[in-house]
Amino acid sequence: MPARRALGVAVAAALLQLLMILAFAWPAARTAPRDVPVVVAGPQAAAVAHRLGQQRPGAFAVVTRPDEAAARRAIADREAYGAIVTTPAGPRVLVASAASPAVAQQLTGLAQQMAGQTAPPVQDVVAADPDDPRGAAFGALVLPLIMSGLAAAVLLTFAVGPLAWRAAGVATFAVLGGLGSTALAQGWLSLLPGSFPAVAGVVTLALLAVSGTVIGLAAALGRAGIGLGGLVLLLLGNPLSAAASAPELLPEPWGALGQLLPPGAAVTLLRSVAFFDGAGAAAPLTVLAVWAAAGFALLGVGRLRAGRTAPAEREPVLAAS
C-alpha cells in the first residue's frame, strides 16, 4: 500500500508539472495578434484598412475614423490599441503603450513595413509609466497578488473557526493589502500613476475576489476547494491574465477566458483606472465583483454544511476538512 501510494503521488506530481509548463509556456509561445482593435483614419483610411486586412488577415479588427481627433478618442476610450493616421505627407502612428507595450511595438513595426524605407513618425498618446516603459514590472504585480490572496485564504481557513470571522478576516486583509500594495507600487517603486484611492480600490477588490473565492470554496467543499481555487486562479488565471501582453495576443479562446478570471480582470481594471481615467472599466469591475460575491455566497453554503454536522465554533477546521 505505501508503495502504491508513493507511485500514485509521483505520477500525479509529474502530470501536474506538465500541466503547469503547458499553462505558463503555451500562451507565451503562441503570442500573436488576433483581432486586435486598431483605427485607421484620414483620407486614405479605407485603402489602408483594406491593405492591412490583406497583409495580415485575422490579425487586426480595423475600424475607420474620419480624422486623427476621432482616432485619439478611440484610443483614450480603450476602443482601440492604436491608430494609423493617413496624411498627404505619409502615415503617422498613434500607440498606447499603457494599454499594451507589446501591441504598441507591433503596430510600430507594422507601420514601418507598410511605409517602406521611410519610417513613419510614432507618438505614444497614452504612455506607460516612465519608470516601467516596457510594462515588465506591471506584469510582475499579478502573481504576488494571487499568491498572497491564496495564502491569506488558506491561513484563515485553518486558523479561524467561525465563518463570519473568516469573512471579516478576508475583508480586512483585502483592505490592508490594497492600501499597502498601492503605496508600495506608487511610492517606492513608482509603477502606477493615477488616483491613490482609485488604484487602491482596484487592488482591494482584486484581493477580495481571489481570497474570497478560495475561502468560500474551502468552506463549501473542504480541502478540495483550496486545490480547486489554486488551480483556477493560479494555474489558469495567472498565465491567461495577459499582464505582459494583451488578451488579443493570446491563443483563442484563452485570452477571452482570462478576462473572466480575477487576475485578468484585475489587470484590465488597473490599466483603465491608472492610465485611462476609468475608460473601459465596467466589464472587469463587474467580473471582480461577481467573483467576490460568489466567494461570500460560498461561505454561506459552508455555514449550512457545517450546521448540519456540528456548530462551526466548536470545530474550527471542520469546514476545511
PDB file of C-alpha atoms in Angstrom:
ATOM      1  CA  MET A   1       0.000   0.000   0.000  1.00  0.00           C
ATOM      2  CA  PRO A   2       2.721   2.600   0.786  1.00  0.00           C
ATOM      3  CA  ALA A   3       4.495   1.745  -2.467  1.00  0.00           C
ATOM      4  CA  ARG A   4       1.301   2.135  -4.481  1.00  0.00           C
ATOM      5  CA  ARG A   5       0.526   5.423  -2.777  1.00  0.00           C
ATOM      6  CA  ALA A   6       4.046   6.737  -3.382  1.00  0.00           C
ATOM      7  CA  LEU A   7       3.811   5.775  -7.063  1.00  0.00           C
ATOM      8  CA  GLY A   8       0.421   7.438  -7.387  1.00  0.00           C
ATOM      9  CA  VAL A   9       1.651  10.663  -5.802  1.00  0.00           C
ATOM     10  CA  ALA A  10       4.740  10.697  -8.035  1.00  0.00           C
ATOM     11  CA  VAL A  11       2.671  10.205 -11.198  1.00  0.00           C
ATOM     12  CA  ALA A  12       0.195  12.890 -10.137  1.00  0.00           C
ATOM     13  CA  ALA A  13       3.026  15.332  -9.388  1.00  0.00           C
ATOM     14  CA  ALA A  14       4.627  14.657 -12.780  1.00  0.00           C
ATOM     15  CA  LEU A  15       1.316  15.256 -14.545  1.00  0.00           C
ATOM     16  CA  LEU A  16       0.837  18.468 -12.579  1.00  0.00           C
ATOM     17  CA  GLN A  17       4.300  19.599 -13.655  1.00  0.00           C
ATOM     18  CA  LEU A  18       3.421  19.036 -17.315  1.00  0.00           C
ATOM     19  CA  LEU A  19       0.158  20.898 -16.847  1.00  0.00           C
ATOM     20  CA  MET A  20       1.935  23.856 -15.259  1.00  0.00           C
ATOM     21  CA  ILE A  21       4.502  24.021 -18.066  1.00  0.00           C
ATOM     22  CA  LEU A  22       1.691  23.910 -20.612  1.00  0.00           C
ATOM     23  CA  ALA A  23      -0.351  26.568 -18.802  1.00  0.00           C
ATOM     24  CA  PHE A  24       2.534  29.015 -18.386  1.00  0.00           C
ATOM     25  CA  ALA A  25       4.612  28.406 -21.530  1.00  0.00           C
ATOM     26  CA  TRP A  26       1.977  27.716 -24.173  1.00  0.00           C
ATOM     27  CA  PRO A  27       0.319  31.187 -24.177  1.00  0.00           C
ATOM     28  CA  ALA A  28       3.745  32.851 -24.344  1.00  0.00           C
ATOM     29  CA  ALA A  29       4.905  30.561 -27.144  1.00  0.00           C
ATOM     30  CA  ARG A  30       1.774  31.253 -29.210  1.00  0.00           C
ATOM     31  CA  THR A  31       1.648  35.033 -28.755  1.00  0.00           C
ATOM     32  CA  ALA A  32       0.401  36.730 -31.934  1.00  0.00           C
ATOM     33  CA  PRO A  33      -2.170  39.407 -32.816  1.00  0.00           C
ATOM     34  CA  ARG A  34      -5.718  38.106 -33.177  1.00  0.00           C
ATOM     35  CA  ASP A  35      -8.425  40.661 -33.939  1.00  0.00           C
ATOM     36  CA  VAL A  36      -6.536  43.424 -32.153  1.00  0.00           C
ATOM     37  CA  PRO A  37      -8.715  46.566 -32.328  1.00  0.00           C
ATOM     38  CA  VAL A  38      -6.959  49.345 -34.270  1.00  0.00           C
ATOM     39  CA  VAL A  39      -8.127  52.501 -36.007  1.00  0.00           C
ATOM     40  CA  VAL A  40      -7.201  53.742 -39.459  1.00  0.00           C
ATOM     41  CA  ALA A  41      -8.036  57.397 -40.012  1.00  0.00           C
ATOM     42  CA  GLY A  42      -7.567  60.081 -42.604  1.00  0.00           C
ATOM     43  CA  PRO A  43      -8.280  60.494 -46.327  1.00  0.00           C
ATOM     44  CA  GLN A  44      -6.813  57.107 -47.320  1.00  0.00           C
ATOM     45  CA  ALA A  45      -8.253  55.173 -44.388  1.00  0.00           C
ATOM     46  CA  ALA A  46     -10.346  52.773 -46.470  1.00  0.00           C
ATOM     47  CA  ALA A  47      -7.433  51.827 -48.734  1.00  0.00           C
ATOM     48  CA  VAL A  48      -5.034  51.292 -45.845  1.00  0.00           C
ATOM     49  CA  ALA A  49      -7.614  49.243 -43.944  1.00  0.00           C
ATOM     50  CA  HIS A  50      -8.116  47.026 -46.999  1.00  0.00           C
ATOM     51  CA  ARG A  51      -4.377  46.584 -47.427  1.00  0.00           C
ATOM     52  CA  LEU A  52      -3.970  45.777 -43.754  1.00  0.00           C
ATOM     53  CA  GLY A  53      -6.638  43.096 -43.956  1.00  0.00           C
ATOM     54  CA  GLN A  54      -4.936  41.518 -46.955  1.00  0.00           C
ATOM     55  CA  GLN A  55      -1.451  41.560 -45.487  1.00  0.00           C
ATOM     56  CA  ARG A  56      -2.399  40.359 -42.003  1.00  0.00           C
ATOM     57  CA  PRO A  57      -5.734  38.537 -42.265  1.00  0.00           C
ATOM     58  CA  GLY A  58      -7.343  37.987 -38.873  1.00  0.00           C
ATOM     59  CA  ALA A  59      -4.637  39.873 -37.012  1.00  0.00           C
ATOM     60  CA  PHE A  60      -6.438  43.182 -36.583  1.00  0.00           C
ATOM     61  CA  ALA A  61     -10.021  44.321 -36.165  1.00  0.00           C
ATOM     62  CA  VAL A  62      -9.778  47.529 -38.188  1.00  0.00           C
ATOM     63  CA  VAL A  63     -12.193  50.411 -37.721  1.00  0.00           C
ATOM     64  CA  THR A  64     -12.002  53.545 -39.847  1.00  0.00           C
ATOM     65  CA  ARG A  65     -12.414  57.027 -38.415  1.00  0.00           C
ATOM     66  CA  PRO A  66     -12.621  60.345 -40.283  1.00  0.00           C
ATOM     67  CA  ASP A  67      -9.664  62.106 -38.689  1.00  0.00           C
ATOM     68  CA  GLU A  68      -6.902  61.996 -36.117  1.00  0.00           C
ATOM     69  CA  ALA A  69      -9.041  63.500 -33.347  1.00  0.00           C
ATOM     70  CA  ALA A  70     -11.524  60.636 -33.646  1.00  0.00           C
ATOM     71  CA  ALA A  71      -8.661  58.132 -33.611  1.00  0.00           C
ATOM     72  CA  ARG A  72      -7.274  59.658 -30.432  1.00  0.00           C
ATOM     73  CA  ARG A  73     -10.695  59.462 -28.768  1.00  0.00           C
ATOM     74  CA  ALA A  74     -10.978  55.785 -29.654  1.00  0.00           C
ATOM     75  CA  ILE A  75      -7.595  55.097 -28.027  1.00  0.00           C
ATOM     76  CA  ALA A  76      -8.414  57.146 -24.918  1.00  0.00           C
ATOM     77  CA  ASP A  77     -11.753  55.331 -24.553  1.00  0.00           C
ATOM     78  CA  ARG A  78      -9.981  51.948 -24.826  1.00  0.00           C
ATOM     79  CA  GLU A  79     -11.828  51.115 -28.025  1.00  0.00           C
ATOM     80  CA  ALA A  80      -8.522  50.586 -29.852  1.00  0.00           C
ATOM     81  CA  TYR A  81      -4.888  49.881 -29.015  1.00  0.00           C
ATOM     82  CA  GLY A  82      -3.556  52.325 -31.567  1.00  0.00           C
ATOM     83  CA  ALA A  83      -4.123  54.011 -34.904  1.00  0.00           C
ATOM     84  CA  ILE A  84      -2.589  54.608 -38.307  1.00  0.00           C
ATOM     85  CA  VAL A  85      -3.372  58.122 -39.481  1.00  0.00           C
ATOM     86  CA  THR A  86      -3.015  58.722 -43.202  1.00  0.00           C
ATOM     87  CA  THR A  87      -1.887  62.162 -44.342  1.00  0.00           C
ATOM     88  CA  PRO A  88      -0.656  63.650 -47.648  1.00  0.00           C
ATOM     89  CA  ALA A  89       2.862  63.565 -46.209  1.00  0.00           C
ATOM     90  CA  GLY A  90       2.616  59.886 -45.310  1.00  0.00           C
ATOM     91  CA  PRO A  91       1.230  57.765 -42.449  1.00  0.00           C
ATOM     92  CA  ARG A  92       1.650  58.565 -38.775  1.00  0.00           C
ATOM     93  CA  VAL A  93       1.233  56.043 -35.997  1.00  0.00           C
ATOM     94  CA  LEU A  94      -0.514  56.557 -32.663  1.00  0.00           C
ATOM     95  CA  VAL A  95       0.096  53.951 -29.973  1.00  0.00           C
ATOM     96  CA  ALA A  96      -0.808  53.486 -26.316  1.00  0.00           C
ATOM     97  CA  SER A  97       1.955  51.651 -24.508  1.00  0.00           C
ATOM     98  CA  ALA A  98      -0.078  51.937 -21.291  1.00  0.00           C
ATOM     99  CA  ALA A  99      -2.647  49.586 -22.829  1.00  0.00           C
ATOM    100  CA  SER A 100      -0.013  47.128 -24.031  1.00  0.00           C
ATOM    101  CA  PRO A 101       3.659  47.777 -24.796  1.00  0.00           C
ATOM    102  CA  ALA A 102       3.682  44.592 -26.872  1.00  0.00           C
ATOM    103  CA  VAL A 103       0.861  45.779 -29.139  1.00  0.00           C
ATOM    104  CA  ALA A 104       2.428  49.246 -29.402  1.00  0.00           C
ATOM    105  CA  GLN A 105       5.670  47.664 -30.610  1.00  0.00           C
ATOM    106  CA  GLN A 106       3.864  45.508 -33.151  1.00  0.00           C
ATOM    107  CA  LEU A 107       1.882  48.438 -34.551  1.00  0.00           C
ATOM    108  CA  THR A 108       5.061  50.459 -34.921  1.00  0.00           C
ATOM    109  CA  GLY A 109       6.776  47.642 -36.811  1.00  0.00           C
ATOM    110  CA  LEU A 110       3.725  47.083 -38.999  1.00  0.00           C
ATOM    111  CA  ALA A 111       3.518  50.745 -39.970  1.00  0.00           C
ATOM    112  CA  GLN A 112       7.208  50.754 -40.867  1.00  0.00           C
ATOM    113  CA  GLN A 113       6.674  47.769 -43.166  1.00  0.00           C
ATOM    114  CA  MET A 114       3.735  49.437 -44.866  1.00  0.00           C
ATOM    115  CA  ALA A 115       5.544  52.775 -45.258  1.00  0.00           C
ATOM    116  CA  GLY A 116       8.599  51.263 -46.917  1.00  0.00           C
ATOM    117  CA  GLN A 117      12.048  52.727 -46.422  1.00  0.00           C
ATOM    118  CA  THR A 118      10.950  55.870 -44.568  1.00  0.00           C
ATOM    119  CA  ALA A 119       9.882  55.054 -41.028  1.00  0.00           C
ATOM    120  CA  PRO A 120       6.666  56.872 -40.098  1.00  0.00           C
ATOM    121  CA  PRO A 121       6.598  59.084 -37.017  1.00  0.00           C
ATOM    122  CA  VAL A 122       5.200  57.394 -33.914  1.00  0.00           C
ATOM    123  CA  GLN A 123       3.501  59.140 -31.000  1.00  0.00           C
ATOM    124  CA  ASP A 124       2.690  57.398 -27.729  1.00  0.00           C
ATOM    125  CA  VAL A 125      -0.590  59.107 -26.825  1.00  0.00           C
ATOM    126  CA  VAL A 126      -1.164  57.159 -23.595  1.00  0.00           C
ATOM    127  CA  ALA A 127       2.283  56.199 -22.389  1.00  0.00           C
ATOM    128  CA  ALA A 128       3.204  53.602 -19.810  1.00  0.00           C
ATOM    129  CA  ASP A 129       4.811  54.779 -16.613  1.00  0.00           C
ATOM    130  CA  PRO A 130       8.255  56.264 -17.444  1.00  0.00           C
ATOM    131  CA  ASP A 131       9.850  54.079 -14.767  1.00  0.00           C
ATOM    132  CA  ASP A 132       8.364  50.978 -16.415  1.00  0.00           C
ATOM    133  CA  PRO A 133       8.212  51.743 -20.155  1.00  0.00           C
ATOM    134  CA  ARG A 134       8.030  48.102 -21.244  1.00  0.00           C
ATOM    135  CA  GLY A 135       5.455  47.093 -18.635  1.00  0.00           C
ATOM    136  CA  ALA A 136       7.664  44.364 -17.164  1.00  0.00           C
ATOM    137  CA  ALA A 137       7.181  45.459 -13.566  1.00  0.00           C
ATOM    138  CA  PHE A 138       3.456  45.966 -14.120  1.00  0.00           C
ATOM    139  CA  GLY A 139       3.175  42.383 -15.321  1.00  0.00           C
ATOM    140  CA  ALA A 140       5.103  41.193 -12.284  1.00  0.00           C
ATOM    141  CA  LEU A 141       2.471  42.645  -9.946  1.00  0.00           C
ATOM    142  CA  VAL A 142      -0.101  39.989 -10.788  1.00  0.00           C
ATOM    143  CA  LEU A 143       1.494  36.844  -9.353  1.00  0.00           C
ATOM    144  CA  PRO A 144       2.143  38.310  -5.852  1.00  0.00           C
ATOM    145  CA  LEU A 145      -1.483  39.444  -5.634  1.00  0.00           C
ATOM    146  CA  ILE A 146      -2.737  35.953  -6.499  1.00  0.00           C
ATOM    147  CA  MET A 147      -0.321  34.134  -4.201  1.00  0.00           C
ATOM    148  CA  SER A 148      -0.925  36.455  -1.256  1.00  0.00           C
ATOM    149  CA  GLY A 149      -4.675  36.094  -1.733  1.00  0.00           C
ATOM    150  CA  LEU A 150      -4.344  32.304  -1.787  1.00  0.00           C
ATOM    151  CA  ALA A 151      -2.089  32.342   1.276  1.00  0.00           C
ATOM    152  CA  ALA A 152      -4.485  34.552   3.236  1.00  0.00           C
ATOM    153  CA  ALA A 153      -7.410  32.269   2.390  1.00  0.00           C
ATOM    154  CA  VAL A 154      -5.549  29.129   3.444  1.00  0.00           C
ATOM    155  CA  LEU A 155      -4.356  30.659   6.724  1.00  0.00           C
ATOM    156  CA  LEU A 156      -7.800  31.958   7.599  1.00  0.00           C
ATOM    157  CA  THR A 157      -9.395  28.618   6.741  1.00  0.00           C
ATOM    158  CA  PHE A 158      -7.222  26.635   9.121  1.00  0.00           C
ATOM    159  CA  ALA A 159      -6.658  29.239  11.832  1.00  0.00           C
ATOM    160  CA  VAL A 160     -10.161  30.687  12.223  1.00  0.00           C
ATOM    161  CA  GLY A 161     -13.198  28.568  13.033  1.00  0.00           C
ATOM    162  CA  PRO A 162     -16.306  30.747  12.763  1.00  0.00           C
ATOM    163  CA  LEU A 163     -17.098  31.502   9.138  1.00  0.00           C
ATOM    164  CA  ALA A 164     -18.245  35.024   9.958  1.00  0.00           C
ATOM    165  CA  TRP A 165     -14.793  35.817  11.328  1.00  0.00           C
ATOM    166  CA  ARG A 166     -13.171  34.280   8.274  1.00  0.00           C
ATOM    167  CA  ALA A 167     -15.205  36.678   6.144  1.00  0.00           C
ATOM    168  CA  ALA A 168     -14.116  39.573   8.350  1.00  0.00           C
ATOM    169  CA  GLY A 169     -10.514  38.419   8.046  1.00  0.00           C
ATOM    170  CA  VAL A 170     -10.745  38.321   4.242  1.00  0.00           C
ATOM    171  CA  ALA A 171     -12.185  41.837   4.117  1.00  0.00           C
ATOM    172  CA  THR A 172      -9.510  43.166   6.489  1.00  0.00           C
ATOM    173  CA  PHE A 173      -6.723  41.520   4.505  1.00  0.00           C
ATOM    174  CA  ALA A 174      -8.074  42.901   1.225  1.00  0.00           C
ATOM    175  CA  VAL A 175      -8.257  46.465   2.533  1.00  0.00           C
ATOM    176  CA  LEU A 176      -4.831  46.386   4.181  1.00  0.00           C
ATOM    177  CA  GLY A 177      -3.303  44.622   1.180  1.00  0.00           C
ATOM    178  CA  GLY A 178      -4.848  47.090  -1.237  1.00  0.00           C
ATOM    179  CA  LEU A 179      -3.576  50.107   0.676  1.00  0.00           C
ATOM    180  CA  GLY A 180      -0.125  48.637   1.275  1.00  0.00           C
ATOM    181  CA  SER A 181       0.392  47.327  -2.260  1.00  0.00           C
ATOM    182  CA  THR A 182      -0.704  50.594  -3.824  1.00  0.00           C
ATOM    183  CA  ALA A 183       1.512  52.643  -1.527  1.00  0.00           C
ATOM    184  CA  LEU A 184       4.457  50.443  -2.489  1.00  0.00           C
ATOM    185  CA  ALA A 185       3.680  50.478  -6.218  1.00  0.00           C
ATOM    186  CA  GLN A 186       3.021  54.213  -6.440  1.00  0.00           C
ATOM    187  CA  GLY A 187       5.565  55.332  -3.888  1.00  0.00           C
ATOM    188  CA  TRP A 188       8.823  53.461  -3.694  1.00  0.00           C
ATOM    189  CA  LEU A 189       8.502  51.549  -6.995  1.00  0.00           C
ATOM    190  CA  SER A 190       6.729  54.332  -8.920  1.00  0.00           C
ATOM    191  CA  LEU A 191       4.918  51.885 -11.203  1.00  0.00           C
ATOM    192  CA  LEU A 192       1.324  53.095 -11.244  1.00  0.00           C
ATOM    193  CA  PRO A 193       0.088  56.617 -11.822  1.00  0.00           C
ATOM    194  CA  GLY A 194      -3.463  57.710 -11.132  1.00  0.00           C
ATOM    195  CA  SER A 195      -5.515  58.431  -8.038  1.00  0.00           C
ATOM    196  CA  PHE A 196      -4.300  56.561  -4.958  1.00  0.00           C
ATOM    197  CA  PRO A 197      -7.838  55.803  -3.637  1.00  0.00           C
ATOM    198  CA  ALA A 198      -8.973  54.536  -7.048  1.00  0.00           C
ATOM    199  CA  VAL A 199      -5.947  52.290  -7.605  1.00  0.00           C
ATOM    200  CA  ALA A 200      -6.087  51.028  -4.015  1.00  0.00           C
ATOM    201  CA  GLY A 201      -9.752  50.242  -4.511  1.00  0.00           C
ATOM    202  CA  VAL A 202      -8.944  48.127  -7.567  1.00  0.00           C
ATOM    203  CA  VAL A 203      -6.246  46.177  -5.730  1.00  0.00           C
ATOM    204  CA  THR A 204      -8.560  45.708  -2.738  1.00  0.00           C
ATOM    205  CA  LEU A 205     -11.330  44.336  -4.942  1.00  0.00           C
ATOM    206  CA  ALA A 206      -8.880  42.025  -6.721  1.00  0.00           C
ATOM    207  CA  LEU A 207      -7.615  40.628  -3.417  1.00  0.00           C
ATOM    208  CA  LEU A 208     -11.183  40.250  -2.194  1.00  0.00           C
ATOM    209  CA  ALA A 209     -12.099  38.312  -5.339  1.00  0.00           C
ATOM    210  CA  VAL A 210      -9.102  35.965  -5.035  1.00  0.00           C
ATOM    211  CA  SER A 211      -9.086  35.316  -1.290  1.00  0.00           C
ATOM    212  CA  GLY A 212     -12.887  35.382  -1.016  1.00  0.00           C
ATOM    213  CA  THR A 213     -13.262  32.794  -3.755  1.00  0.00           C
ATOM    214  CA  VAL A 214     -10.742  30.397  -2.212  1.00  0.00           C
ATOM    215  CA  ILE A 215     -12.048  30.741   1.326  1.00  0.00           C
ATOM    216  CA  GLY A 216     -15.583  30.240   0.053  1.00  0.00           C
ATOM    217  CA  LEU A 217     -14.608  27.128  -1.905  1.00  0.00           C
ATOM    218  CA  ALA A 218     -12.820  25.772   1.169  1.00  0.00           C
ATOM    219  CA  ALA A 219     -15.890  26.336   3.316  1.00  0.00           C
ATOM    220  CA  ALA A 220     -18.226  24.713   0.806  1.00  0.00           C
ATOM    221  CA  LEU A 221     -16.066  21.839  -0.480  1.00  0.00           C
ATOM    222  CA  GLY A 222     -13.446  21.298   2.217  1.00  0.00           C
ATOM    223  CA  ARG A 223      -9.765  20.986   1.392  1.00  0.00           C
ATOM    224  CA  ALA A 224     -10.585  20.124  -2.202  1.00  0.00           C
ATOM    225  CA  GLY A 225     -11.914  23.662  -2.540  1.00  0.00           C
ATOM    226  CA  ILE A 226      -8.467  25.090  -1.800  1.00  0.00           C
ATOM    227  CA  GLY A 227      -6.960  22.962  -4.557  1.00  0.00           C
ATOM    228  CA  LEU A 228      -9.701  23.950  -6.973  1.00  0.00           C
ATOM    229  CA  GLY A 229      -9.201  27.630  -6.168  1.00  0.00           C
ATOM    230  CA  GLY A 230      -5.454  27.377  -6.680  1.00  0.00           C
ATOM    231  CA  LEU A 231      -5.935  25.529  -9.968  1.00  0.00           C
ATOM    232  CA  VAL A 232      -8.340  28.109 -11.403  1.00  0.00           C
ATOM    233  CA  LEU A 233      -6.732  31.291 -10.094  1.00  0.00           C
ATOM    234  CA  LEU A 234      -3.037  30.432 -10.226  1.00  0.00           C
ATOM    235  CA  LEU A 235      -2.648  27.768 -12.891  1.00  0.00           C
ATOM    236  CA  LEU A 236      -5.169  29.283 -15.299  1.00  0.00           C
ATOM    237  CA  GLY A 237      -5.700  32.853 -14.148  1.00  0.00           C
ATOM    238  CA  ASN A 238      -2.087  33.983 -13.958  1.00  0.00           C
ATOM    239  CA  PRO A 239      -0.819  32.912 -17.415  1.00  0.00           C
ATOM    240  CA  LEU A 240      -4.096  33.994 -19.035  1.00  0.00           C
ATOM    241  CA  SER A 241      -4.122  37.417 -17.376  1.00  0.00           C
ATOM    242  CA  ALA A 242      -2.201  38.954 -20.318  1.00  0.00           C
ATOM    243  CA  ALA A 243      -0.439  41.263 -17.878  1.00  0.00           C
ATOM    244  CA  ALA A 244       2.668  41.376 -20.038  1.00  0.00           C
ATOM    245  CA  SER A 245       0.907  41.419 -23.419  1.00  0.00           C
ATOM    246  CA  ALA A 246      -2.798  41.798 -24.255  1.00  0.00           C
ATOM    247  CA  PRO A 247      -5.766  39.404 -24.304  1.00  0.00           C
ATOM    248  CA  GLU A 248      -5.896  39.640 -28.106  1.00  0.00           C
ATOM    249  CA  LEU A 249      -2.336  38.319 -28.336  1.00  0.00           C
ATOM    250  CA  LEU A 250      -3.145  35.040 -26.565  1.00  0.00           C
ATOM    251  CA  PRO A 251      -4.417  31.936 -28.378  1.00  0.00           C
ATOM    252  CA  GLU A 252      -8.183  31.848 -28.804  1.00  0.00           C
ATOM    253  CA  PRO A 253     -10.320  31.449 -26.766  1.00  0.00           C
ATOM    254  CA  TRP A 254      -7.907  31.666 -23.832  1.00  0.00           C
ATOM    255  CA  GLY A 255      -7.460  35.424 -23.991  1.00  0.00           C
ATOM    256  CA  ALA A 256     -11.202  35.978 -23.578  1.00  0.00           C
ATOM    257  CA  LEU A 257     -11.386  33.336 -20.843  1.00  0.00           C
ATOM    258  CA  GLY A 258      -8.585  35.051 -18.948  1.00  0.00           C
ATOM    259  CA  GLN A 259     -10.644  38.250 -18.785  1.00  0.00           C
ATOM    260  CA  LEU A 260     -13.384  36.340 -16.979  1.00  0.00           C
ATOM    261  CA  LEU A 261     -10.997  35.291 -14.201  1.00  0.00           C
ATOM    262  CA  PRO A 262      -9.906  37.615 -11.363  1.00  0.00           C
ATOM    263  CA  PRO A 263      -6.243  38.023 -12.443  1.00  0.00           C
ATOM    264  CA  GLY A 264      -7.110  39.088 -15.991  1.00  0.00           C
ATOM    265  CA  ALA A 265      -9.946  41.334 -14.872  1.00  0.00           C
ATOM    266  CA  ALA A 266      -7.683  42.942 -12.263  1.00  0.00           C
ATOM    267  CA  VAL A 267      -5.008  43.700 -14.879  1.00  0.00           C
ATOM    268  CA  THR A 268      -7.513  45.303 -17.246  1.00  0.00           C
ATOM    269  CA  LEU A 269      -9.152  47.299 -14.466  1.00  0.00           C
ATOM    270  CA  LEU A 270      -5.786  48.514 -13.171  1.00  0.00           C
ATOM    271  CA  ARG A 271      -4.814  49.719 -16.651  1.00  0.00           C
ATOM    272  CA  SER A 272      -8.134  51.502 -17.072  1.00  0.00           C
ATOM    273  CA  VAL A 273      -8.029  53.260 -13.705  1.00  0.00           C
ATOM    274  CA  ALA A 274      -4.317  54.081 -13.613  1.00  0.00           C
ATOM    275  CA  PHE A 275      -3.811  55.231 -17.208  1.00  0.00           C
ATOM    276  CA  PHE A 276      -7.178  55.844 -18.904  1.00  0.00           C
ATOM    277  CA  ASP A 277      -9.253  57.672 -16.273  1.00  0.00           C
ATOM    278  CA  GLY A 278     -11.535  54.676 -15.852  1.00  0.00           C
ATOM    279  CA  ALA A 279     -12.363  54.135 -19.541  1.00  0.00           C
ATOM    280  CA  GLY A 280     -13.310  50.518 -20.209  1.00  0.00           C
ATOM    281  CA  ALA A 281     -13.581  49.716 -16.501  1.00  0.00           C
ATOM    282  CA  ALA A 282     -17.176  48.459 -16.419  1.00  0.00           C
ATOM    283  CA  ALA A 283     -16.581  44.887 -17.635  1.00  0.00           C
ATOM    284  CA  PRO A 284     -13.559  43.995 -15.435  1.00  0.00           C
ATOM    285  CA  LEU A 285     -15.166  45.713 -12.440  1.00  0.00           C
ATOM    286  CA  THR A 286     -18.235  43.532 -12.883  1.00  0.00           C
ATOM    287  CA  VAL A 287     -16.126  40.381 -13.189  1.00  0.00           C
ATOM    288  CA  LEU A 288     -14.243  41.065  -9.942  1.00  0.00           C
ATOM    289  CA  ALA A 289     -17.426  41.996  -8.082  1.00  0.00           C
ATOM    290  CA  VAL A 290     -19.121  38.771  -9.203  1.00  0.00           C
ATOM    291  CA  TRP A 291     -16.182  36.640  -8.058  1.00  0.00           C
ATOM    292  CA  ALA A 292     -16.048  38.394  -4.685  1.00  0.00           C
ATOM    293  CA  ALA A 293     -19.805  37.999  -4.197  1.00  0.00           C
ATOM    294  CA  ALA A 294     -19.599  34.329  -5.213  1.00  0.00           C
ATOM    295  CA  GLY A 295     -16.910  33.757  -2.593  1.00  0.00           C
ATOM    296  CA  PHE A 296     -19.080  35.142   0.190  1.00  0.00           C
ATOM    297  CA  ALA A 297     -22.070  33.184  -1.122  1.00  0.00           C
ATOM    298  CA  LEU A 298     -19.990  30.004  -0.880  1.00  0.00           C
ATOM    299  CA  LEU A 299     -19.189  30.921   2.707  1.00  0.00           C
ATOM    300  CA  GLY A 300     -22.928  30.843   3.315  1.00  0.00           C
ATOM    301  CA  VAL A 301     -23.087  27.395   1.733  1.00  0.00           C
ATOM    302  CA  GLY A 302     -20.258  26.305   4.002  1.00  0.00           C
ATOM    303  CA  ARG A 303     -22.137  27.604   7.037  1.00  0.00           C
ATOM    304  CA  LEU A 304     -25.141  25.472   6.104  1.00  0.00           C
ATOM    305  CA  ARG A 305     -22.843  22.496   5.513  1.00  0.00           C
ATOM    306  CA  ALA A 306     -21.183  22.895   8.896  1.00  0.00           C
ATOM    307  CA  GLY A 307     -24.508  23.488  10.647  1.00  0.00           C
ATOM    308  CA  ARG A 308     -25.776  20.061   9.576  1.00  0.00           C
ATOM    309  CA  THR A 309     -22.994  18.319  11.460  1.00  0.00           C
ATOM    310  CA  ALA A 310     -21.915  20.477  14.405  1.00  0.00           C
ATOM    311  CA  PRO A 311     -21.650  24.134  15.471  1.00  0.00           C
ATOM    312  CA  ALA A 312     -18.907  25.796  13.435  1.00  0.00           C
ATOM    313  CA  GLU A 313     -17.436  27.465  16.501  1.00  0.00           C
ATOM    314  CA  ARG A 314     -16.751  24.126  18.227  1.00  0.00           C
ATOM    315  CA  GLU A 315     -14.896  22.547  15.330  1.00  0.00           C
ATOM    316  CA  PRO A 316     -12.617  25.217  13.870  1.00  0.00           C
ATOM    317  CA  VAL A 317     -11.411  23.272  10.843  1.00  0.00           C
ATOM    318  CA  LEU A 318     -14.462  21.148  10.130  1.00  0.00           C
ATOM    319  CA  ALA A 319     -15.438  23.266   7.122  1.00  0.00           C
ATOM    320  CA  ALA A 320     -11.981  22.841   5.666  1.00  0.00           C
ATOM    321  CA  SER A 321     -11.559  19.134   6.261  1.00  0.00           C
TER     322      SER A 321
END
